[in-house]
Amino acid sequence: MMLLQLFIPGKNWCLSLAELTSFLEARRKIFDVNYISKDFFALSFAEKIKASTIDDLGGIIKIGNLVADIPTEIVRRSFLQRNQVAQIQLARAITDSGIAENILEANSKILFGVSVYCAEKSLQSLSKVIQRFIGSTIKRQLAKNNKKSKFMGFAKDRRQPQLSHVEVLKKNLIEKQAEVLFCIGEKQTWIASTIAVHNPFEFQKRDICKPSQRKIFAIPPRLARIMINLAFCTPGKLLIDPFCGVGTILQEALLMRAKVVGMDINQWCVSAAEENLKWIKREYKLSAADFRIIHGDACNMLKKVGFEQADCIVTEPDLGPALRHVPTERYAFRIIKKLQPLYFDFIGEAYNVLKKGGRLVLVTPYIKTRSEKRISMEIEEKSLDIGFQRVYPFKREHLAEGAMFPDGLITRAPLVDIEARHKIGREIHIFHK
Ligand SMILES: C[S@@+](CC[C@H](N)C(=O)[O-])C[C@H]1O[C@@H](n2cnc3c(N)ncnc32)[C@H](O)[C@@H]1O
């Protein structure tokens, strides 16, 4: 029997889904994707995913274990038509799921939360009403069992009735099995109990407490983690970052028990990365951590690293100058043109250094312009000429029977990561040798 679990993605849900399925595929897990939306994913497994898996993922915010499911039609009838029979059916589904009985008592008064993730458009404006209904149903059930309880409320201006991962952590809701996830798809609605949430404090610590910092060029540790998973990097594999800077990708890979080699043309970066990796080794007690940082040019790394040595290469080369203003299209093209030779030379060298079957996960610049057009680097043709194959991370074979990908997802590659406040974002390419 397949066991269903719910996953709440980060802001860039495409990247989160690609990371999750790559992580599972790399570990040969048997899984089906039952439902995809920007709000949540439902996946079923031959063997459930452990709560600690969340620490290996950069793009998943919460994981929940299914306790019950109901047709969304009942939810629609309950709240759009205010049908009392449907409301009774819904309340019964919640009480019969046993979710109230699973909540562990820490004090005389139980504290619990309900987060609603609604992908069904017609119900989105009613999410807060739905959340209160579920909270009250659970509270009534607890009262029937002679238990006093408090249902965690939200500030009025909160847009979605969802607890943040930080709130769940601070109130110890995981240990008490006291957060209920109510995930509404177009046809099916899933009720789950949160078993894990992303711990932002650990990522923050690695981002801001490492001894050598270089803020503007460093990649966020969560994105580094996502890219490492897209590269199919599992414990014991050799990962190379030939443009390692202060070593963010390398530090995340070490934490995933990979062996790592870094390279940078700038001697200051070589020393900084070394210092940071020593710090990670001490801080996380990674006595077996195996790393080497080389001073040199990534376009000549074959000499220093050797032929077909790396299981994966995960890297972010130069993305161009820090821009104070959104550039014109012409200037953006100039930036790309100037950087292109470095990327082209590097891709050829990466092919030689990678083992057969290895993956290259490469960031290229993605530039906003004043005309709203986004300018990116054309590397596909060059990569294919060299012998690489592009990896499309969303595969039909991952889908459960009857499940569907949102429009255009199956052919989506590369993946884009850009924030509203940024002028240059990242295109993330996955190639396979
Ligand atoms: C965008 S930064 C990488 C940032 C890195 N991911 C981090 O988190 O610190 C690009 C790095 O590539 C290095 N670099 C530029 N050209 C290089 C080359 N030809 N070979 C090796 N490193 C190079 C730069 O010194 C810089 O540290």
Coordinates of C-alpha atoms in Angstrom, one line a residue, residues 3-238:
L3 CA 1.3 6.0 2.0
L4 CA 0.5 9.6 1.3
Q5 CA 2.4 12.7 2.6
L6 CA 1.9 16.4 2.1
F7 CA 4.7 18.8 1.3
I8 CA 4.4 22.6 1.6
P9 CA 6.9 24.3 -0.7
G10 CA 8.9 27.5 -0.4
K11 CA 8.1 30.6 -2.5
N12 CA 9.6 29.1 -5.6
W13 CA 7.4 26.0 -5.8
C14 CA 8.8 24.8 -9.1
L15 CA 12.2 24.7 -7.7
S16 CA 10.9 23.0 -4.5
L17 CA 9.2 20.3 -6.5
A18 CA 12.2 19.7 -8.8
E19 CA 14.4 19.4 -5.7
L20 CA 12.0 17.0 -3.9
T21 CA 11.6 14.6 -6.9
S22 CA 15.4 14.7 -7.6
F23 CA 16.2 14.0 -4.0
L24 CA 13.8 11.0 -4.0
E25 CA 15.0 9.7 -7.5
A26 CA 18.7 10.0 -6.5
R27 CA 17.9 7.7 -3.5
R28 CA 15.8 5.3 -5.6
K29 CA 12.7 5.9 -3.4
I30 CA 9.5 4.4 -4.8
F31 CA 7.1 7.3 -5.0
D32 CA 4.2 8.8 -7.0
V33 CA 3.2 12.4 -7.3
N34 CA -0.5 12.5 -6.7
Y35 CA -1.1 16.3 -6.8
I36 CA 0.8 19.4 -7.6
S37 CA -0.1 23.0 -6.9
K38 CA 1.9 26.1 -6.0
D39 CA 0.5 25.8 -2.4
F40 CA 1.2 22.1 -1.7
F41 CA 2.2 18.7 -3.2
A42 CA 0.8 15.3 -2.3
L43 CA 3.1 12.3 -2.9
S44 CA 2.7 8.7 -2.0
F45 CA 5.4 6.3 -1.0
A46 CA 6.1 2.6 -0.6
E47 CA 7.9 3.7 2.6
K48 CA 7.1 7.0 4.3
I49 CA 9.7 9.8 4.3
K50 CA 11.3 10.4 7.7
A51 CA 10.7 13.8 9.4
S52 CA 14.5 14.4 9.4
T53 CA 14.4 14.5 5.5
I54 CA 13.4 18.1 5.8
D55 CA 16.9 19.0 7.0
D56 CA 18.3 17.7 3.7
L57 CA 16.0 19.8 1.6
G58 CA 16.3 23.6 0.9
G59 CA 12.9 24.1 -0.7
I60 CA 10.4 22.3 1.5
I61 CA 8.8 24.2 4.4
K62 CA 6.6 21.6 6.0
I63 CA 5.9 17.8 5.7
G64 CA 2.7 16.3 7.0
N65 CA 1.4 12.7 7.4
L66 CA -2.1 12.1 6.0
V67 CA -4.8 11.3 8.5
A68 CA -7.9 11.6 6.3
D69 CA -9.1 12.7 2.9
I70 CA -12.5 13.8 1.6
P71 CA -13.9 14.9 -1.8
T72 CA -13.5 18.7 -2.2
E73 CA -17.1 18.7 -3.3
I74 CA -18.0 18.3 0.5
V75 CA -15.9 21.4 1.3
R76 CA -17.5 23.4 -1.6
R77 CA -21.0 22.5 -0.4
S78 CA -20.1 23.3 3.2
F79 CA -18.8 26.7 2.5
L80 CA -20.1 28.0 -0.8
Q81 CA -23.6 26.7 -0.4
R82 CA -23.5 26.5 3.4
N83 CA -25.1 23.1 3.2
Q84 CA -25.6 21.8 6.7
V85 CA -25.5 18.1 5.7
A86 CA -22.1 18.7 4.1
Q87 CA -20.9 20.6 7.1
I88 CA -21.8 17.6 9.4
Q89 CA -20.0 15.3 6.9
L90 CA -16.9 17.4 7.1
A91 CA -17.0 17.7 10.9
R92 CA -17.4 13.9 11.1
A93 CA -14.4 13.3 8.8
I94 CA -12.3 15.5 11.1
T95 CA -13.4 13.8 14.3
D96 CA -13.2 10.3 12.8
S97 CA -9.7 11.0 11.6
G98 CA -8.6 10.9 15.3
I99 CA -6.4 14.0 14.8
A100 CA -7.7 15.6 18.0
E101 CA -6.9 12.5 20.0
N102 CA -3.3 12.4 18.6
I103 CA -2.5 15.9 20.0
L104 CA -0.3 15.4 23.0
E105 CA -1.0 17.3 26.2
A106 CA 1.9 19.3 27.5
N107 CA 0.0 21.5 30.0
S108 CA -3.4 21.5 31.4
K109 CA -4.5 23.4 28.3
I110 CA -3.7 22.0 24.8
L111 CA -2.4 24.4 22.3
F112 CA -3.0 23.5 18.6
G113 CA -3.0 25.2 15.2
V114 CA -4.7 24.7 11.9
S115 CA -3.2 25.9 8.6
V116 CA -5.3 25.9 5.4
Y117 CA -3.5 25.6 2.0
C118 CA -6.1 26.1 -0.7
A119 CA -5.4 25.4 -4.4
E120 CA -9.1 25.3 -5.2
K121 CA -9.9 28.8 -6.6
S122 CA -13.6 29.0 -5.6
L123 CA -12.7 28.4 -2.0
Q124 CA -9.6 30.7 -1.6
S125 CA -11.5 33.7 -0.3
L126 CA -13.1 31.4 2.3
S127 CA -9.9 30.0 3.7
K128 CA -10.1 31.8 7.0
V129 CA -13.7 30.7 7.5
I130 CA -12.7 27.1 6.7
Q131 CA -9.8 27.3 9.2
R132 CA -12.1 28.5 12.0
F133 CA -14.6 25.7 11.2
I134 CA -11.8 23.1 11.5
G135 CA -10.3 24.6 14.6
S136 CA -13.8 24.8 16.3
T137 CA -14.5 21.1 15.4
I138 CA -11.2 20.0 16.9
K139 CA -11.8 22.1 20.0
R140 CA -15.3 20.6 20.5
Q141 CA -13.9 17.1 20.1
L142 CA -11.2 17.8 22.7
A143 CA -13.9 19.3 25.1
K144 CA -15.9 16.1 24.6
N145 CA -12.8 14.2 25.8
N146 CA -12.7 16.6 28.8
K147 CA -9.6 18.4 27.5
K148 CA -9.3 22.2 27.6
S149 CA -7.7 23.6 24.5
K150 CA -6.6 26.8 22.8
F151 CA -6.7 27.2 19.1
M152 CA -3.9 29.4 17.8
G153 CA -5.3 32.5 16.2
F154 CA -3.7 35.0 13.7
A155 CA -3.3 38.7 13.4
K156 CA -6.2 40.1 11.4
D157 CA -4.0 41.3 8.6
R158 CA -2.5 37.9 7.9
R159 CA -3.4 37.1 4.3
Q160 CA -3.5 33.3 4.5
P161 CA -4.6 31.3 7.6
Q162 CA -1.3 29.4 7.8
L163 CA 1.2 29.2 10.7
S164 CA 4.7 29.9 9.6
H165 CA 7.4 27.3 10.2
V166 CA 8.9 29.6 12.8
E167 CA 5.6 29.7 14.8
V168 CA 5.4 25.9 14.6
L169 CA 8.9 25.6 15.9
K170 CA 8.5 28.2 18.7
K171 CA 5.3 26.6 20.1
N172 CA 6.7 23.1 19.8
L173 CA 3.7 22.0 17.7
I174 CA 5.6 19.2 16.0
E175 CA 6.5 17.4 19.3
K176 CA 2.9 17.7 20.4
Q177 CA 1.5 16.7 16.9
A178 CA -0.5 19.8 17.2
E179 CA -0.5 21.4 13.8
V180 CA -3.3 20.3 11.4
L181 CA -2.8 20.9 7.7
F182 CA -5.9 21.2 5.6
C183 CA -4.9 21.0 2.0
I184 CA -7.7 21.7 -0.6
G185 CA -7.2 20.5 -4.1
E186 CA -9.8 20.8 -6.9
K187 CA -11.1 17.3 -6.5
Q188 CA -9.6 16.0 -3.2
T189 CA -8.9 17.5 0.2
W190 CA -6.3 16.1 2.5
I191 CA -6.1 16.4 6.2
A192 CA -2.6 15.9 7.6
S193 CA -0.6 16.3 10.8
T194 CA 2.7 18.2 10.5
I195 CA 5.7 16.0 11.2
A196 CA 8.5 18.4 10.3
V197 CA 9.2 22.0 9.5
H198 CA 12.1 23.7 7.9
N199 CA 14.5 25.1 10.5
P200 CA 15.5 28.6 9.2
F201 CA 17.8 29.2 12.2
E202 CA 20.4 26.6 11.1
F203 CA 20.5 28.0 7.6
Q204 CA 20.8 31.6 9.0
K205 CA 23.6 30.6 11.3
R206 CA 25.6 29.1 8.3
D207 CA 24.8 32.2 6.3
I208 CA 25.7 34.9 8.7
C209 CA 28.0 33.3 11.4
K210 CA 30.6 31.7 9.1
P211 CA 33.9 33.4 9.7
S212 CA 34.6 34.6 6.1
Q213 CA 31.8 36.6 4.5
R214 CA 31.3 38.2 1.1
K215 CA 27.7 39.1 1.0
I216 CA 26.9 40.3 -2.5
F217 CA 28.3 37.4 -4.4
A218 CA 27.4 34.6 -2.1
I219 CA 24.6 32.2 -2.9
P220 CA 21.9 31.6 -0.2
P221 CA 22.5 28.3 1.6
R222 CA 19.0 27.1 0.9
L223 CA 19.4 27.6 -2.9
A224 CA 22.8 25.9 -2.6
R225 CA 21.1 22.9 -1.0
I226 CA 18.4 22.8 -3.7
M227 CA 21.1 22.8 -6.4
I228 CA 23.0 20.0 -4.7
N229 CA 19.9 17.9 -4.7
L230 CA 19.2 18.7 -8.3
A231 CA 22.7 17.3 -9.0
F232 CA 21.7 13.9 -7.5
C233 CA 24.5 14.3 -4.9
T234 CA 24.2 11.6 -2.2
P235 CA 26.5 10.8 0.7
G236 CA 30.0 9.7 -0.3
K237 CA 29.8 11.3 -3.8
L238 CA 32.5 13.8 -5.0

